[in-house]
Short mmCIF file of C-alpha atoms in Angstrom, two decimals:
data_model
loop_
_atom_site.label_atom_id
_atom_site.label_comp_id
_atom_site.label_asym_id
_atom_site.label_seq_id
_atom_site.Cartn_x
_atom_site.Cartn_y
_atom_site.Cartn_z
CA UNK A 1026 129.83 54.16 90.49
CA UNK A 1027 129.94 52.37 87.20
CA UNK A 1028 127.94 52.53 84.51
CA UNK A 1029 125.86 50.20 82.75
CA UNK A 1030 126.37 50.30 78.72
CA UNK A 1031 123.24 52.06 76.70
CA UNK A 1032 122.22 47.84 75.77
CA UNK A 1033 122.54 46.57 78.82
CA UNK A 1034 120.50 49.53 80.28
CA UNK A 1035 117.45 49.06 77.66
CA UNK A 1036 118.07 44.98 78.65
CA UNK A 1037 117.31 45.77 82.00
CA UNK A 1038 114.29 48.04 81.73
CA UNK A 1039 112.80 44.76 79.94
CA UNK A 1040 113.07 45.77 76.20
CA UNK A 1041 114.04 42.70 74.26
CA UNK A 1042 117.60 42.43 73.43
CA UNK A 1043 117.13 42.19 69.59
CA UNK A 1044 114.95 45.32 69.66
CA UNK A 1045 117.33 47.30 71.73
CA UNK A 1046 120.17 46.69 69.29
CA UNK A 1047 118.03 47.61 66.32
CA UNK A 1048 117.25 51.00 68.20
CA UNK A 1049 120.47 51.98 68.70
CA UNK A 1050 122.01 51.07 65.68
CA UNK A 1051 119.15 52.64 63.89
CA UNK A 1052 119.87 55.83 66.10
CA UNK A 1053 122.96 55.69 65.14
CA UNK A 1054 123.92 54.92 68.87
CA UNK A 1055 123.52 58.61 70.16
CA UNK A 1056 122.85 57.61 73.24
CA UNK A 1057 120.00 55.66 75.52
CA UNK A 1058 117.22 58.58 75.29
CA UNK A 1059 117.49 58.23 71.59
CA UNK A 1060 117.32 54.57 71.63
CA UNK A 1061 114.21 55.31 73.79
CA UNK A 1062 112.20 57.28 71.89
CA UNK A 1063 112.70 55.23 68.55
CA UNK A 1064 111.72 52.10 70.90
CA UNK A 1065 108.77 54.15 72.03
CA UNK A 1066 107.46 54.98 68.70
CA UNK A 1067 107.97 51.71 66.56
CA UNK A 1068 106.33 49.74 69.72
CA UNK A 1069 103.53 48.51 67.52
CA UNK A 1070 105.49 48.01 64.11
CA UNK A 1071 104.91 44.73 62.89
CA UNK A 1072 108.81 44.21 61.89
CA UNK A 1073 110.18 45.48 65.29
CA UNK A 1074 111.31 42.36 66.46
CA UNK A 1075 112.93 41.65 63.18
CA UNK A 1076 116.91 41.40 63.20
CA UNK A 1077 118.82 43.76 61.79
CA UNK A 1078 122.22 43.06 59.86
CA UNK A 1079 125.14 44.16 62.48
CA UNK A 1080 127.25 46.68 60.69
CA UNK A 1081 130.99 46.49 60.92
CA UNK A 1082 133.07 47.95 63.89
CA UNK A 1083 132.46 47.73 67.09
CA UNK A 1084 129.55 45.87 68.82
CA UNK A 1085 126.32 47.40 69.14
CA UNK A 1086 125.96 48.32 72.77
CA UNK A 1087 129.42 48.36 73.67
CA UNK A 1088 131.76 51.28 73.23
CA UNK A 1089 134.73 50.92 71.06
CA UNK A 1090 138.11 50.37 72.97
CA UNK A 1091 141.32 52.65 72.64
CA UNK A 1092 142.55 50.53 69.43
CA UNK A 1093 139.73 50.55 67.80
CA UNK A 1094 139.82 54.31 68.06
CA UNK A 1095 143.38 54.74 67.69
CA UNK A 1096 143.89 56.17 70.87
CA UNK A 1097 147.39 56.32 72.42
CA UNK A 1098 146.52 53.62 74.87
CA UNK A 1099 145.85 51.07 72.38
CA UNK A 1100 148.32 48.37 73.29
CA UNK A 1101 147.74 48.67 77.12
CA UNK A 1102 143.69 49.32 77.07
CA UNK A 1103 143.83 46.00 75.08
CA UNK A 1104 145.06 43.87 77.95
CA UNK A 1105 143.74 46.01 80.44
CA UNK A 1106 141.18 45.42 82.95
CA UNK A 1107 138.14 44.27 82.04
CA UNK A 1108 134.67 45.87 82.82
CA UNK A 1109 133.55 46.40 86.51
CA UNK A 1110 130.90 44.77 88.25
CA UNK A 1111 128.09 46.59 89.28
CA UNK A 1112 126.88 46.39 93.26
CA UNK A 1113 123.43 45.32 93.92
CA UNK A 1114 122.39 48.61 94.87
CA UNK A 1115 123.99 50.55 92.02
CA UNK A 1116 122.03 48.19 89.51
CA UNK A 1117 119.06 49.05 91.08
CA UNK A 1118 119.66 52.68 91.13
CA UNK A 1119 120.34 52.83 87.66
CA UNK A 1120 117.65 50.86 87.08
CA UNK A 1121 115.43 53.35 89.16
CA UNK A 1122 117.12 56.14 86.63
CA UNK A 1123 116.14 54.47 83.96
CA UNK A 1124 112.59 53.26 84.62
CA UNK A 1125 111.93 57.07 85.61
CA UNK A 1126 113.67 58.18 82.27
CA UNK A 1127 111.11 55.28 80.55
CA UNK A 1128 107.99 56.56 82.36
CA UNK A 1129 109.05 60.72 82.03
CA UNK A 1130 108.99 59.43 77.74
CA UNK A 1131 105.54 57.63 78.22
CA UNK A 1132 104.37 60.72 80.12
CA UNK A 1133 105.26 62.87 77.26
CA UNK A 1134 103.98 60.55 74.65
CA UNK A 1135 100.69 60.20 76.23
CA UNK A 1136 100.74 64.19 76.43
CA UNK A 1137 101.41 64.42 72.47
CA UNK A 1138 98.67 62.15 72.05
CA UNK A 1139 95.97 63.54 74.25
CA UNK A 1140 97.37 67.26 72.43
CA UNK A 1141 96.97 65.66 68.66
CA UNK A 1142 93.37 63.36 69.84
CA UNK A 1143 91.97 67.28 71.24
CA UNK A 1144 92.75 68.49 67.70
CA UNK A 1145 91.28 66.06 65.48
CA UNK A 1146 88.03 66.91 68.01
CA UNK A 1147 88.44 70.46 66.85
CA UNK A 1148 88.61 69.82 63.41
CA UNK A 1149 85.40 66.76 63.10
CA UNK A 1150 83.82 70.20 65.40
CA UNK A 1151 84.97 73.06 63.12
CA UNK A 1152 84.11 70.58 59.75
CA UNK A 1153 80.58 69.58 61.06
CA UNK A 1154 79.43 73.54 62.14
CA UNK A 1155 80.91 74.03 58.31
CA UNK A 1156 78.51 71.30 57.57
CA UNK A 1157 75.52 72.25 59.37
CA UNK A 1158 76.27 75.79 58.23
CA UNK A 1159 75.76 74.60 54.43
CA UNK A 1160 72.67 72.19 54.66
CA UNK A 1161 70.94 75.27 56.64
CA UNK A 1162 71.95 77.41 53.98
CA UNK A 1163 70.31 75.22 51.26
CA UNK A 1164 67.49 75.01 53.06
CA UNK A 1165 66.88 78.67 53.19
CA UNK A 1166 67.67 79.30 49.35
CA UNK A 1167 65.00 76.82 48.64
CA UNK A 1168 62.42 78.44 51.17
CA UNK A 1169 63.04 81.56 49.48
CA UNK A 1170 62.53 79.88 45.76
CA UNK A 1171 59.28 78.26 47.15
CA UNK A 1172 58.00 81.72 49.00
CA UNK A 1173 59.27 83.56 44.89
CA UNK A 1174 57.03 80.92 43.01
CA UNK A 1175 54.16 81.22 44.81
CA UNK A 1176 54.32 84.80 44.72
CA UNK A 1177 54.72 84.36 41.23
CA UNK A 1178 51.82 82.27 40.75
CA UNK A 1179 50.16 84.79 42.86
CA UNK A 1180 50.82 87.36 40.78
CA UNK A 1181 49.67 85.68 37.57
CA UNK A 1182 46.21 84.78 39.36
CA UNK A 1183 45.37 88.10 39.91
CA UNK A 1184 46.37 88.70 36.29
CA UNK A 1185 43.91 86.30 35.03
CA UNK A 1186 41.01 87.31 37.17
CA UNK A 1187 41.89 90.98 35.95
CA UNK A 1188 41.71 90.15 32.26
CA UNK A 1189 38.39 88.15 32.85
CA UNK A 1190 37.11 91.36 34.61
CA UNK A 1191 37.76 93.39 32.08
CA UNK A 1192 36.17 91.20 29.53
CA UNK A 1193 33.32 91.29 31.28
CA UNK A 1194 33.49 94.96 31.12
CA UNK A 1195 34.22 94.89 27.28
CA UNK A 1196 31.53 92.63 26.89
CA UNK A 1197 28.80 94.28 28.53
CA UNK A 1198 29.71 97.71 27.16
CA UNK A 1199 29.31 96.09 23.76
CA UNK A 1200 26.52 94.43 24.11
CA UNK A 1201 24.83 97.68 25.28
CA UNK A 1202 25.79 99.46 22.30
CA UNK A 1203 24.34 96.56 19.91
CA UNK A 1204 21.53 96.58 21.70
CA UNK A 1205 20.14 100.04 21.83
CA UNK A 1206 23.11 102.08 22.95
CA UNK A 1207 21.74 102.99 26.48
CA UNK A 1208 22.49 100.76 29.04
CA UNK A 1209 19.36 102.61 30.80
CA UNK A 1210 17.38 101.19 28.25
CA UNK A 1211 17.80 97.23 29.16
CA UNK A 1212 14.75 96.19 31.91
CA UNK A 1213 15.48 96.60 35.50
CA UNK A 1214 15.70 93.29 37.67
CA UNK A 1215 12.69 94.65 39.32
CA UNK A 1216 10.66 94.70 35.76
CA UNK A 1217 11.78 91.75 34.18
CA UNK A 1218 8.98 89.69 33.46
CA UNK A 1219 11.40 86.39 33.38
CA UNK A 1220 10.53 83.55 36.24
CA UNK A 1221 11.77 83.79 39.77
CA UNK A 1222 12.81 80.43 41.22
CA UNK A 1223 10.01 80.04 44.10
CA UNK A 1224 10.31 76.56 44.44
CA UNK A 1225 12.34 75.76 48.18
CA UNK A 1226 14.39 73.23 45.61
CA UNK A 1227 16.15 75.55 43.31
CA UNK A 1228 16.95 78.19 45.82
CA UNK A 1229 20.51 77.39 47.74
CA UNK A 1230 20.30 75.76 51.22
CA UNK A 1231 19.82 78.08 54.07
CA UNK A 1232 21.42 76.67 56.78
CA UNK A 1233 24.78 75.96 54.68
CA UNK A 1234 26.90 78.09 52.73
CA UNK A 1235 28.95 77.19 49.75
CA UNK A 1236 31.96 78.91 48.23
CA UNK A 1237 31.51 77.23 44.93
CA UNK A 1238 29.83 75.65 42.25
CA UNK A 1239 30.32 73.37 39.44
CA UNK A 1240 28.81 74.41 36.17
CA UNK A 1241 28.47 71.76 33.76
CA UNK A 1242 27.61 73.53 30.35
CA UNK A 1243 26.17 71.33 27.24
CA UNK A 1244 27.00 73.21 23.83
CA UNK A 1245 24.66 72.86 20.60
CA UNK A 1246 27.41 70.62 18.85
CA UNK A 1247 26.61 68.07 22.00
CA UNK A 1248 30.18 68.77 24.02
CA UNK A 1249 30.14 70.07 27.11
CA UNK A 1250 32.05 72.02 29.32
CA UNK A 1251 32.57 72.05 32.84
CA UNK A 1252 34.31 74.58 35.29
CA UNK A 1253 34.52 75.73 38.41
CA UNK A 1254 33.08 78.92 39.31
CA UNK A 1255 33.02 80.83 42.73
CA UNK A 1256 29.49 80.95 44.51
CA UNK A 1257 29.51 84.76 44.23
CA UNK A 1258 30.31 85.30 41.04
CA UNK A 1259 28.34 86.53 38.47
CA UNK A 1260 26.63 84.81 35.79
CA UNK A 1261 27.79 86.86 32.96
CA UNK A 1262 31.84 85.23 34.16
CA UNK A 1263 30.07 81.51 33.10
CA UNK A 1264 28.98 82.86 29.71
CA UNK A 1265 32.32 84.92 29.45
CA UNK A 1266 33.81 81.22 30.02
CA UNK A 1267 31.41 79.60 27.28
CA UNK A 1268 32.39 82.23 24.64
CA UNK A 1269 36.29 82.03 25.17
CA UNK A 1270 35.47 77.89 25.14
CA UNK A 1271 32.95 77.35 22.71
CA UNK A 1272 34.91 76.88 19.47
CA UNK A 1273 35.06 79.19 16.37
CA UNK A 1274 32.18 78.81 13.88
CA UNK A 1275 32.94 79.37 10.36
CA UNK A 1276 31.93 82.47 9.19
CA UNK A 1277 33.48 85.58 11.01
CA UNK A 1278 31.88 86.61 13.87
CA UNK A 1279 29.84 84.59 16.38
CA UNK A 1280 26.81 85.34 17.97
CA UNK A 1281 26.11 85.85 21.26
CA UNK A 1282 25.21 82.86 23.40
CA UNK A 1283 21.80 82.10 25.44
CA UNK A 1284 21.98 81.05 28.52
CA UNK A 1285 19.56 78.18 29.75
CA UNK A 1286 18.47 76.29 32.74
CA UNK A 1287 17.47 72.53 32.00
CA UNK A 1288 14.72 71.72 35.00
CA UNK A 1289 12.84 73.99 35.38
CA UNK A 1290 13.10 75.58 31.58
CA UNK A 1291 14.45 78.89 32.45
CA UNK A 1292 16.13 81.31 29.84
CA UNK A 1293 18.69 84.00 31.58
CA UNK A 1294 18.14 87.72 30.71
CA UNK A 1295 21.02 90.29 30.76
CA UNK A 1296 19.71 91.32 33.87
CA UNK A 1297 20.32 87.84 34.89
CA UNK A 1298 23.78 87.94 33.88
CA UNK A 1299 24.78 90.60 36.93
CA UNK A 1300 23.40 88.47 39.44
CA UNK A 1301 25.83 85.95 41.44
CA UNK A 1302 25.18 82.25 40.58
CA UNK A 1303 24.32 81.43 44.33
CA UNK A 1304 21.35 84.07 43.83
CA UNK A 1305 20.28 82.35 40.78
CA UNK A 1306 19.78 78.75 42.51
CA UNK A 1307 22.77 77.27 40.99
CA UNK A 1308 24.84 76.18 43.98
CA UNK A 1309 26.27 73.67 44.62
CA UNK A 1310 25.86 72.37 40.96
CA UNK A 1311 23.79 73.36 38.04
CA UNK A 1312 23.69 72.53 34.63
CA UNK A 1313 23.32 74.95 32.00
CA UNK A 1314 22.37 74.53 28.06
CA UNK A 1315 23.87 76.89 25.08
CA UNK A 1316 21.44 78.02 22.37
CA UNK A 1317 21.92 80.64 19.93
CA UNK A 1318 20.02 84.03 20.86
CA UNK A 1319 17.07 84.27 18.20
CA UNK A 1320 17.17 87.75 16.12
CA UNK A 1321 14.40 90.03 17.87
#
């Protein structure tokens, strides 16, 4: 059975005939599987159907006779017979070969692409869990910065309030040995002749309980200052406040301050200063007046 040439056989699989010569001269006319595969590939190139220059020799498609090989039949293949006709059914059959040749490529195209499509899946995969990976990573370097600083801060609360303690301490230990030496000495709550709040308006509501209190404190100059203060705490931590506050005076060191309520007129003892402010009547809100202690 004869044989189609490799042109005539991409020609009758339907690839244009302009595009089939450009395949196999651009394959260098190894053959039609060649010529397939470049067709296969360059499908979608915009300059496919362009023509390509014919280089010299024989003609694409067509193999070269005896003289243009030099063969020894040269003379005698040049008047010989000319190509033979194909039956019906061999066209057909080759055709059949050739479609399944066209269709076994397409397979295997199809194949490469599915393979190379699963791959870039793996890699957007592989690049967001590397993503994900990072921004959760972030995220817990800043939760443990936030938990550091507010341990920190922590830390240089308790500080504070342990200074302020211990000035308290100072203070009152100084105080008792400028006034007498022996703590002992000083009045006892239960003996000090000072008022006792007994009016139902300056003692702190009974059926509600507050945490703190605002102090507002007026100084002899006419400032004020205003703070803060815990309901339990005592009220020698408000004059500890008004001393660190106050100003220096000219003139080395100051005097203690006194301590005094504005309505009703009420001056705080040292006995007064161990007792919390919420005991004292000044919860929620109180304000307080500076004067000088007077020299006994």
């Amino acid at each position: 059975m004869a044989e189609l040439t490799a042109l005539e056989s991409l020609i009758e699989m339907g690839f244009p005939r302009g595009r089939a010569e450009k395949a196999l001269a651009l394959t260098g006319n190894q053959g039609i599987e060649a010529a397939m595969d470049w067709l296969m590939e360059h499908e979608d190139d915009p300059d496919a159907d362009e023509p390509l220059a014919a280089p010299l020799g024989h003609t694409l498609g067509r193999e070269p006779t005896s003289s243009e090989q030099g063969g020894p039949e040269g003379p005698e293949s040049s008047a010989g017979e000319g190509k033979p006709i194909l039956s019906e059914e061999e066209r057909q059959e080759q055709t059949k070969r050739m479609l399944e040749l066209v269709a076994q490529k397409q397979r295997e195209r199809e194949e490469r692409e599915e393979r190379e499509a699963l791959e870039r899946e793996r890699q957007r995969r592989r690049q967001g869990q590397e993503l994900s990976a990072a921004r959760q990573r972030l995220q817990e370097d800043e939760m443990r910065r936030a938990a550091e600083e507010r341990r920190r801060e922590k830390a240089e609360e308790l500080a504070a309030r342990q200074r302020v303690r211990e000035k308290i301490e100072r203070d009152k230990a100084e105080r008792a040995k400028k006034y007498g030496g022996n703590v002992g000495s000083q009045p006892s709550p239960t003996t000090e002749p000072g008022p006792v709040p007994s009016s139902p308006s300056q003692e702190p509501p009974t059926k509600r309980e507050y945490d703190q209190c605002r102090i507002q404190v007026r100084l002899p100059d006419g400032t004020s200052l205003t703070q803060t203060f815990r309901a339990r705490e005592q009220l020698a931590a408000v004059r500890l406040y008004v001393e660190l506050h106050r100003g220096e005076e000219p003139g080395g060191d100051q005097d203690p301050v006194q301590l005094l309520s504005g309505f009703p007129r009420r001056a705080f003892s040292e006995a007064d200063m161990e007792r919390p402010l919420q005991e004292l009547g000044l919860v929620p809100s109180a304000v307080l007046i500076v004067a000088k202690k007077c020299p006994s």
